[in-house]
Each structure stands twice: as C-alpha cells, then as structure tokens.
Amino acid sequence: MTDQDKILSEVTQGDYKYGFFSDIETEIIDRGLNEAVIRTISEKKDEPDFMLEFRLDAFRRWQKMKMPDWAYLKIPPIDFQGISYYAAPKKKPELRSLDEVDPELLETFNKLGIPLEEQKHLAGVAVDAVLDSVSVKTTFKEVLAEQGIVFCSFSDAVREHPDLVRKYLGQAVPVADNFFAALNSAVFSDGSFCYIPRGVRCPMELSTYFRINSANTGQFERTLIVADDDSYVSYLEGCTAPMRDENQLHAAVVEIIALNRAEVKYSTVQNWYPGDKNGRGGIYNFVTKRGICRGESSKISWTQVETGSAITWKYPSCILIGNHSVGEFNSVAVTNNHQQADTGSKMIHIGKNTKSTIVSKGISAGKSNNSYRGLVKVMPGAENSRNFSQCDSLLLNDTCGAHTFPYIEVGNKSSIVEHEATTSKIGEDQIFYCNQRGIDTEKAISMIVNGYAKEVLNKLPMEFAVEAQKLLQISLEGSVG
Amino acid sequence: MLSIKDLFVEVEGMEILKGINLVVKPGEIHAIMGPNGSGKSTLANVLAGKEEYTVTHGEVTYLGEDLLDMAPEERAQKGLFLSFQYPVEIPGVPMVNFLKTAVNEHRRSRGEKELTAGEFLKFMRTKMEMVDMHAQLTNRSVNEGFSGGEKKKNEIFQMALLEPRLAILDETDSGLDIDALKTVAHGVNALRNSGNATIVVTHYQRLLDYIVPDHVHVLYGGKIVKSAGKELAFELEEKGYDWIKKENGE
Ligand SMILES: Nc1ncnc2c1ncn2[C@@H]1O[C@H](COP(=O)(O)OP(=O)(O)OP(=O)(O)O)[C@@H](O)[C@H]1O
Ligand SMILES: [Mg+2]
C-alpha cells in the first residue's frame, strides 16, 4: 500500500473517501448577500478600488438576473440569502513559513494526499491550496518566480500584480456573462492566479486544490491564467468536500487567456461530495470555465474527469479568435445514484483556420442523469475551420439516463463540422467474459469503464491519471446488480 | 473431477438441455460432437455460470463441490476454463492489463502473492512462445479487431496463462488455419497432466487427430445420445448425423 492509499483508507467514510470535517478555527461572516457583505469581503481582503467596483458592478447586474433553467437538471430552489459568503481559517495571517500554518490545516491536506511541505510533495507539481474562501499555501512560489512565473493566490495577485489582474480579469468571462458567473464576480473570495511570461515553458505542473470545509458556506473561487506569447503551462485542479446532509453551493469561474503561440492545458478531477445513495446532500456545482485563444496559433485544452457533485452545470469553452488557434475539450463524466450532470463544451470559431475537438464520454449508473450539451459555432469569417465532436454515452443499467444536446451553427462554406454520437449499454457478454477469467463483476466494470474512458484519461498528466482511474472505480462502487 | 447428473436447462423459457449425464475424471479428454443447435455451447456456458441459462433440474459436482452454487468468477478461480466459441471484444482494455488481472485474481484466490508487472511480463512471454502468440496482439485491446483465428488462439493463450484444472474448448478449432490448429493442439497437449481434464467441443475429426480423446459423446436434442471411444469421431466424420437422428426417432 502506498502512503496515499493508507491515508485514504484511514479516512474512509462510506463510499466517499474525503467526507471528513476538520475542526479548524474559522471566521465565518453572517449569512446573506447585499452590498454591505460585498464591501466587507473586499475590505477583509484589503482590495484596491477597482476590485470593489468590479464586485459591485457584478452584484448589481446579478440582482436583475434569473437562474438559468434550460439545463436538463432538476434544481431545487437555492436560498441565496441562506448562505455565508466568506469563511476563512482564523490563523491565516501572513505566513512566512509552514511552521506557522495551523497543524490541523496541514493535517487536512495531508489526509487528502496533498502534503503542503514542498520536500514531501510529488516532484514537479506546485500547489495552491484553497480551504473554504482563502488560499492557505502556495508551494514552489519562489522557484517559479526565478523564471518570472507568477503563481499565487488570487488575493496575493490583486495586491502584488494589480496591473495584470486588472488587465485580464473578466476578459474571458465578463461580469454579467451568466447568473452564476455574475454571482461569483460579486463575491469570489480567492482562487489561483498564474502568469507565464513570454517564451517561458513552465517547468512543473501547476495545481490548485480546493477544499470546502465549513457548513452553510458557499465556495466561490476564481482562477485566472494568462499565458503570454510562446509560453506553455499545464494546470491541474482538484477538489473535495465533507459529507453533509444539506447541499452546498459551489460557483467558480476559471478564465484562461492564451496569447500568440501560447499553449495552456487545463485538467480537472472534480470530486466534490456527490450526496448519499438516496440523493441527500452533495455539492451544487455551477461553474463557468472559458478560455480565449487570443493569439494566432495558440491552443487551449480542457480535460476533465467529473465524478462528484449532486448537480453539475459546466461547459468549459474556447473562443478561438487567433488565426490557426486550437481548442480541445476532453471529458469523462460519471454519474451514479441520484447525481445529475449537464455538461459539455462550447467552441466558438472566429479566426481563420481554427480547429476544435470535443470528446465527451458520459457514464451513467444508478438513477442518475447524465447529459452532454455542446455548441459549435463557426462565424462567417472563420474560414477553413474544423470541428470534430464525439459524444459517447455508456449506461450501466436501465434506471439511469443519458442525453445529448448538440447545437451546431456553421456560418461559412469552407468549414467542416463533424458530430458523432453513440450510446451503449455495458455488455453482459463482456462482464461474463471477465468473470470467466476469474475477475469479479465490480472489477470487470471498472476495467471496462476505464477502457471506455481511456482516450480522455490518457490526456491527463500522469499523477492525475492514476488518481482519476481510482476515482472512477470508487464512484461506481455498488453500481451493479 | 466433474459429474453432471440429469441436467435440464432453459433459456428464455425454452428447454435446451434435457437430462445430461456426464462424468469426467482427472487426466481424461472428452470430445462432445453434435449437430448445430443441439446444445453444446449451452452446456459449456452453464458449466461456466452464464446467468441467462436457468437450471431447472439436476446437479453438477466439480472437485467435490456444488458447481451450480458458485459465482462464475469463483468457478474460474477454481480452475474451470471456457474457451469461448465467440470470444468477446473489450475495446480500450489492454490485453496485458486484462491478463495480469485475471492471473492475479486466480493467485489471490489461492492465497498466493500477486505478480508484479515485471514478473507477469516474464511469465507471459514464456506462454506466448508456447502458443506462438504475437506481441502485436498482446499490445492491443482485448480481442479488438482480432481475426477469427487470432481470437481462438488468444483463448488458448489465456488457458496457458491460467493453467486450468478443467478446460472446456468450445469449437476452438473453427476458424483456425492448419498451422494454427497444430500449434493450438500442441499447446493443449503441453498443458495436459494427470491432474487436469479437457472437454473438447468440435465438429471435425481433424482436431481429434492432435488432441486424442478418451471418450467421444454425441449431443443431440439436448441429450447425450451416444458415447464411445475415439473411433466414434471417425464414424461421424464419415456418415454424418443422419443415422443418429434416425436412431433417435426422426
Ligand atoms: N441466449 C439464448 N437465447 C435464445 N436461444 C438460445 C440462447 N442460447 C442458445 N439458444 C438456443 O439453444 C439452442 C442450442 O444452442 P447452442 O448454442 O447450445 O448450440 P450448439 O450445439 O453449440 O450449436 P453450434 O454447433 O451451432 O455451435 C439453439 O437453438 C439456440 O438458438
Ligand atoms: Mg456452439
């Protein structure tokens, strides 16, 4: 058993392995949302005026907006006044060394297999750890700084690199883009910021690990990644939350901006608490992720493995402005028990000779519902553009559902858009074949599902691919029969 | 080793096997022949534990235990191997993963240490030679895009890896070219010892030139209607099944 496995088995609670709660002294502001709350958040974070303006603008617009209802999801009413919009570990102030970090907090991340001590960490991965509303530690910050790379919490970025933040914030996801993005823009508390300077290939994987800990709070983090000309970065995101009977709201925004010939790979393993077998509890995950390929020949790829959350509403997108720019979306979404997912991608072709690929693999079990929703839009000026989309659904039983909603708009004659979709049920014959070789049904399904998802899993960085495979297995435990 | 008593089996409400009796002892080779649709594969699948087949009557003892009471994987782990008439494709699952999992599940059930990837690859190579299995195949997904003959060879390759006590070969010879047939037969013979047994389902006497049976049975209309020594296979090859059908009142 590896250390990580040991840690995991120690904290095992039911099927969800990360469901523990840490008793960390936390400052939580009163529930409710109004301008005063937003001013409080901004004040607590000691923000410059432009940030407060950004938030207030977003809030005012959000107040006039309605929650979207077009997704294939049953969303119970959410009481936005019943949520606390800011929770932070108390012992946070100015960490000079790790010794000053609350030991309980270190332990929390250790239990999650994310040691914050750099020497213990997986070689080659820098981590920004976010607990509830704030970033508690960013590793390898100094090493990266030597190459001019900025990798820090969003709050630090606002203080230390206000010009960069001001220039790029809201470029990919404007404040009033949608209901949840507007809410996030108003109240977001922290997240990660990353800037890769011109010509720099980031020497290690950058990653943010999000953890919700407190009850009755929402998590609204914001990530902004800017890759300057001819740069490259691979970015990972992971997340977990304690098991609770009530639902918790998570509404994040991720923005990526890729300049000339820059490449950004963004990978997510989403493992928020999915609720129990009867559909009680779980995270409502409403996320806006969008990348702009601003520069020519730039490339943004989204790879996601979605196994968690009670409800997932998420469409990582690429806006391909630069000529010859490339967008990619690779997704495995697993739903079990009563989980609901409505997820997919948008590819907007604006520049000439732009290319995009969408590979979506949905896996449904239990009584869950799993939908793919995708938009491929080729603008009239985007001559000679290409898109290929493949959406496969795998059903593990007769009680779950899979749906596909592809939208295609092609504005010129020189572009080619292809869409393929398949739905299959896991084969009894395949399972029996495995059984006959001594492999039990649970293992057989996990093997078949991993095989089915392999094309996407292969796109993940190595460390993550292994974790993702294990996750698929855990999420589908008890899904047979 | 295996004892089948008065076995009746239904599929989707249709009675397919109507009172099978068969005893297989360690070291023996039994051949089962019979016209298309007579129930040979059904028998093989029931022994392996396929779910959609319902046993309505009778009992099967394997190594002193009630076989019908065991889950399919348990039967496999206890050494019952079925070479499928139609091997199944599992896209995306690499052969090596599949085989290593299978071998280690067998080992685990016997309380043996699981093989590491390195140990397994070494072990696998010796078996590849034995049945002349090419690396081009082991590098692919399970049976995916394999030709008919390659699939059959792959079955015997798996048999070589799992070293079963009782192997049931369901028309493993169909689709094999003459050289492959010899290699496969050679493999089966090499795996033979006094402690294990083989049931060969085939339509052709040719295979039995290489894998010489101790007993030949004719399955017809869901029953074993004739049993004899290896000479019965020659007789069937020569005369076909009409005389059997006549003897059984058609
Ligand atoms: N799953 C099933 N559903 C319906 N009928 C079935 C099923 N399996 C077998 N049968 C029927 O049972 C009968 C016996 O089939 P079986 O496959 O055992 O024959 P066989 O002796 O192996 O024939 P062959 O020599 O062609 O392989 C056939 O009529 C077949 O159609
Ligand atoms: Mg048959």
XYZ file of N, CA and C and ligand atoms in Angstrom, chain B residues 37 40-42 85-86 170-171 201 203, ligand 2:
31
model
N -26.951 -26.359 -33.039
C -28.136 -26.073 -32.234
C -28.539 -27.189 -31.303
N -24.569 -27.803 -27.370
C -23.183 -27.955 -26.906
C -22.682 -26.703 -26.191
N -22.885 -25.556 -26.852
C -22.442 -24.304 -26.220
C -23.250 -24.002 -24.971
N -24.517 -24.369 -25.013
C -25.350 -24.165 -23.827
C -24.754 -24.909 -22.638
N -16.694 -20.012 -27.854
C -16.919 -20.185 -29.284
C -16.835 -18.824 -29.977
N -17.379 -17.802 -29.317
C -17.290 -16.433 -29.845
C -16.658 -15.509 -28.810
N -14.749 -24.716 -26.623
C -15.940 -24.713 -27.465
C -15.567 -24.315 -28.893
N -15.465 -25.309 -29.756
C -15.115 -25.089 -31.169
C -13.896 -24.195 -31.339
N -15.280 -29.410 -27.537
C -16.475 -29.379 -28.386
C -16.000 -29.105 -29.804
N -16.723 -29.906 -34.324
C -17.490 -30.503 -35.414
C -16.629 -31.426 -36.269
Mg -21.883 -23.852 -30.138
